[in-house]
Amino acid sequence: MSQIKNQLAQLNGSANALFISYYTAQGEPFPNNVDKLCGPNMTDFPPFHANGTEKTKLVELYRMVAYLSASLGNVTRDQRTLNPDAVSLHGKLNATIDTMRGLLSNVLCRLCNKYHVGHVDVTYGPDTSSKDVFQKKKLGCQLLGTYKQVISVVAQAF
Amino acid sequence: MPSYRLQTIRPMAFSVALHPAFLLVVLSLKTSRSEVLGEPFQLTPEILTVSTESKLQQVNLQWTVPNLTHQELKMAFQIEISRINTSNIVWVENYSTTVKWNQLLHWNWKSEIPLECVTHFIRIRAMVDDAKYLPQNSWSNWSSWKEVSVQVSVAPNTLLIFPDNKLLEEGSNVTICLLYGQYLYNVSCMLQKEPIHGEQLDSHVSLIKLNNVVFHSVSGTNIHCKAMNATKMIFGTVLFVSKVLEEPKNFSCETQDFKTLKCSWEPGVDTALVWSQQDSQSYTLYESFSGRRELCDHRNSHNWQITDDSQETYNFTLTTENNLRKRSVNLIFNLTHRVHQKAPHDVTLENIDARKANMTWKVLSRGNNYILLCQIELQHEREVIHEHNVSVHMSASYLFSDLEPDTKYKARVRCADANHFWKWSDWAQKEFCTPEAAPSQALDVWRQVRSENGSYVVTLFWKPLLKSQANGKIVSYNIVVENQDRLSESEHYSVPAPALGTQLSLDPCSYKIHITANNSVGVSPESVMVLSNDSGHEEVHEKRIKGTKDGFHISWEPTSGDALGYVVDWCVHSRDQHCDLQWKNLGPNTTSTNITSGAFKPGVRYNFRIFEKSMQQKAQLLEKQTGYTQELAPLENPEVTINNFTSNSFILSWPSYDSDFQSAFIEGYHVYLKSKEMQCHPKGKRMTLPDYWVLCEYEIKDPEQKAFTVENLRPESHYEFLVTPYTSAGQGPNETFTKVMTPDENSNMLLKIILPMTLCVLLIIIACYWKSQWVKEKCYPDIPNPYKSSILSLIKSKKNAHLIMNVKDCIPDVLEVINKVEGPKTQCIVSGNPHNEDVSMKPPSSVPTEDGSSGSVPFFFFENFTYDQSAFDSGSHGLIPGPLKDTPCQLGLLTPPEKLLNVLEKDYMKSLAESPTEETSLIYVSQLASPMGGDKDSLATNPPMPGHCSEYKMQMAVPGRLPSLALSENNSLTSEILLGQGEQ
């Protein structure tokens, strides 16, 4: 459990820097319209209830991290193409995804060992491959804005 | 098959009633006539499909010419495109082509406005344009309008921006179209940070035209819009603006080995964009003779393999292309004219000695008839000192001569095709060093001679040999000193390099000095100097010269006609102890020279000596010349001292300057004298200053004059003066004037009188003090010796020998030992308390007196002479200030109280011992109670009040038996010691 807490703290500590790095790399109008373009208004983001039982929280955490991990993978792919020179952003995205993979493994292990939960149904974000470039930038920014907000709540809940 | 246009048939009125068979006849006749006579006919095209490519904003039109009967016919088509409605024609284009029977024709058109935003309409008409037929004067009828639109649905509160992810070239124009959803209005857009404005096409569409777009980033340029009623929602798109593809520059191809052609060019800017919008431009080489096309593996070069040895001429087309543009350059050449020879190989240097070396090399040859041109260079310290071209077949050699010994060289060679020069090959090079040789030049030597303790101190100087003269590293300098007076005597000295001088101490004889330089190979030619007996003692006149900023022009008069040459020497640092002697050797026919040096400084005096060298190598001093490159004003004023200072004159004097420290030749001095309301000497220049001050300026034109007398001054007046030297460049610094004040006229006289007088008085006082006891003893002793008294002489004269009583004649009947308490105590009666003075009183004894009376005269001892009120009250006669009833003696002072007491004590004891019959009583007198300045009446009648006693004053004691104190007439106290009342 301590590893999970540490990983959550690590994600929480790096989320804001990732967010800033992302919207800066997108160019105008993103840095000056963060609230409008990157607001946490994603409708399909998995819910998390901080006042639930540990089992519930772990299940919800698993769903959320699985969602984030997949979405960030798409964002990373898009940014490699769209902003090939934004090496710092790529590094932060990769590091976040790596941590999330480790966290997923630990959460699942905890669920399995303690609560005998071997499988959790997960959802993923919408397919953005058909979206235009501006929309991809915007969706990525919204995702990271939501992630930054949610991860602080999650980190405090454990 | 022939075709017919029904529209062209004009039925006659009567034909309505005609039989169809008649119509057929007519028709057949008309058709046959058109074909035969070539009459124009009309063919109306038929639009089959109208499609769109939204991304390219392109409309594709497909049509046919249905009634075409010919196999092939040249036709012209006119296509019209209207926007929004059919009457708004925005494009008309004529398109000519050869139409085959049953052919499907294509044409496309790119709209500047995204097709999603507005509906377009398209129609077409045709005209036969074939020379084989009669020219048709009119177009066919238009086809029907076809609507062209791309259907998009815009959700409420949504904005769609077209085109999306548009790729375009920098500098081009683009029209952005906005489609508003329901409830959105007043939309504003920005390109990155710049606002952009458009025109409203209808309530749901607006257009923004961007002209001359600029490249912003390979990541594209963001355009974002927001509606005024939904500011929280931002919609956007990305424009991918590419840089303009540039034409490759400096395209050229060459070969080194006839197997590969290396083509290179300058590619220009990379036009790649991200998001797979556009890769870097590609480069393709196409050779027209061989028909080969190769995609280049580098942006700026490509190696083209020569596959056909027989091909001599190549025609290359280099094409670069990206998604937006294609550019090409062409190059045609003969292969043999584009040969870039490889660098020569096997370069060696042989037979190297101090003056020459031989270089050999080989080249890559293509046959016996192939001649190369080779360029040879010899470099020394990166500078080309020799260059030569030679023709080479296979190998060659070249001899470098006139080399310098002990020198590093770099020899290099490069070659090119001699017949068709294209480019030089790379250099092939080799470095080498020539060996040393003996020094080739004699040393340039000079000397400085001075006498010291009866011998010569000769300092020899020499300049280092140039590298071209030394021919190697100088190891040492050899000096041989031959005594000309004693030829058998010669001394050898060796001075190791890099010394450039040495000092010899020689006896006062004539010498011949030989100096040579040695390196590892040999010895230089010798330099000879002769020193005669008088060397260093020559006295010649010194001449002043004027220098310039570049140096000095020195000229002299030769004294003999057989001079070997002349030498001019000088010190670089004339002000310093370190002279740094410089000299210049000049030829025999020279009588002047210019001495230049970067070390010459303004305001520094340089002294030049000109020597004439005789045939015997003896140097004789001809002249001394001294001067400045630039004379400066003096930097400091002399220190002036004032001499002979009187009330109306003084003399100013100052020391002379050291000539080496003068910043110019001093031409004189200015003396400034300043005072109030002063009269200047007629030789002076008067200037009036504020506040009635007058300044007198005196000029001393003789620089040797070092004193100036200032006269006609007023006594007891303030004067200020300044002495400053002047040169051709000006006078010295304006320093503060020195202030002086002339003394009083009588002051000297007074001084002459008062001083000796004061000294005399002082001497007298000292003498008096020193002999005061003696004088006192002599003049007014405390107890006069009756034997020495003048009275005695009177008595003696009367022959009365027994008038003076002798002590031993008295026979005491009572002897009393009296204890005396020593030390006075100060006491003061402030209150009415009685004084507890311990006074031991002895009852009066009957002491015989001289006059036989046995008056009761008491005596008492006391410790303190304080004024005693009780005693005063008791009517004791020990205190004087009361009415002196019982003691008719008067007050008087003889000596200070302490002394008096001492004397009294002494005399008292003495009197006890010697004169027991004498009365020894004391009267105690208080000074406080005795206003000495008052008269005796007041003294007697006005005794002091006790309160006055609070001030302690010196008190005195007088013997009670000595009341013979008298006040003189002038109330001053005089003293007189009386021997007894009887004698008073």
mmCIF file of C-alpha atoms in Angstrom, chain B residues 448 571-581 660-661:
data_model
loop_
_atom_site.group_PDB
_atom_site.id
_atom_site.type_symbol
_atom_site.label_atom_id
_atom_site.label_comp_id
_atom_site.label_asym_id
_atom_site.label_seq_id
_atom_site.Cartn_x
_atom_site.Cartn_y
_atom_site.Cartn_z
ATOM 1 C CA GLN B 448 80.339 53.108 -22.675
ATOM 2 C CA CYS B 571 69.702 56.683 -23.467
ATOM 3 C CA VAL B 572 66.124 55.565 -23.831
ATOM 4 C CA HIS B 573 65.399 56.257 -20.192
ATOM 5 C CA SER B 574 67.196 59.456 -19.487
ATOM 6 C CA ARG B 575 65.351 60.048 -16.227
ATOM 7 C CA ASP B 576 65.975 56.619 -14.843
ATOM 8 C CA GLN B 577 69.148 55.172 -13.588
ATOM 9 C CA HIS B 578 68.747 52.390 -16.096
ATOM 10 C CA CYS B 579 69.894 54.122 -19.227
ATOM 11 C CA ASP B 580 69.192 51.401 -21.837
ATOM 12 C CA LEU B 581 71.871 52.680 -24.167
ATOM 13 C CA ASP B 660 67.239 65.513 -16.718
ATOM 14 C CA PHE B 661 64.053 66.159 -14.843
#
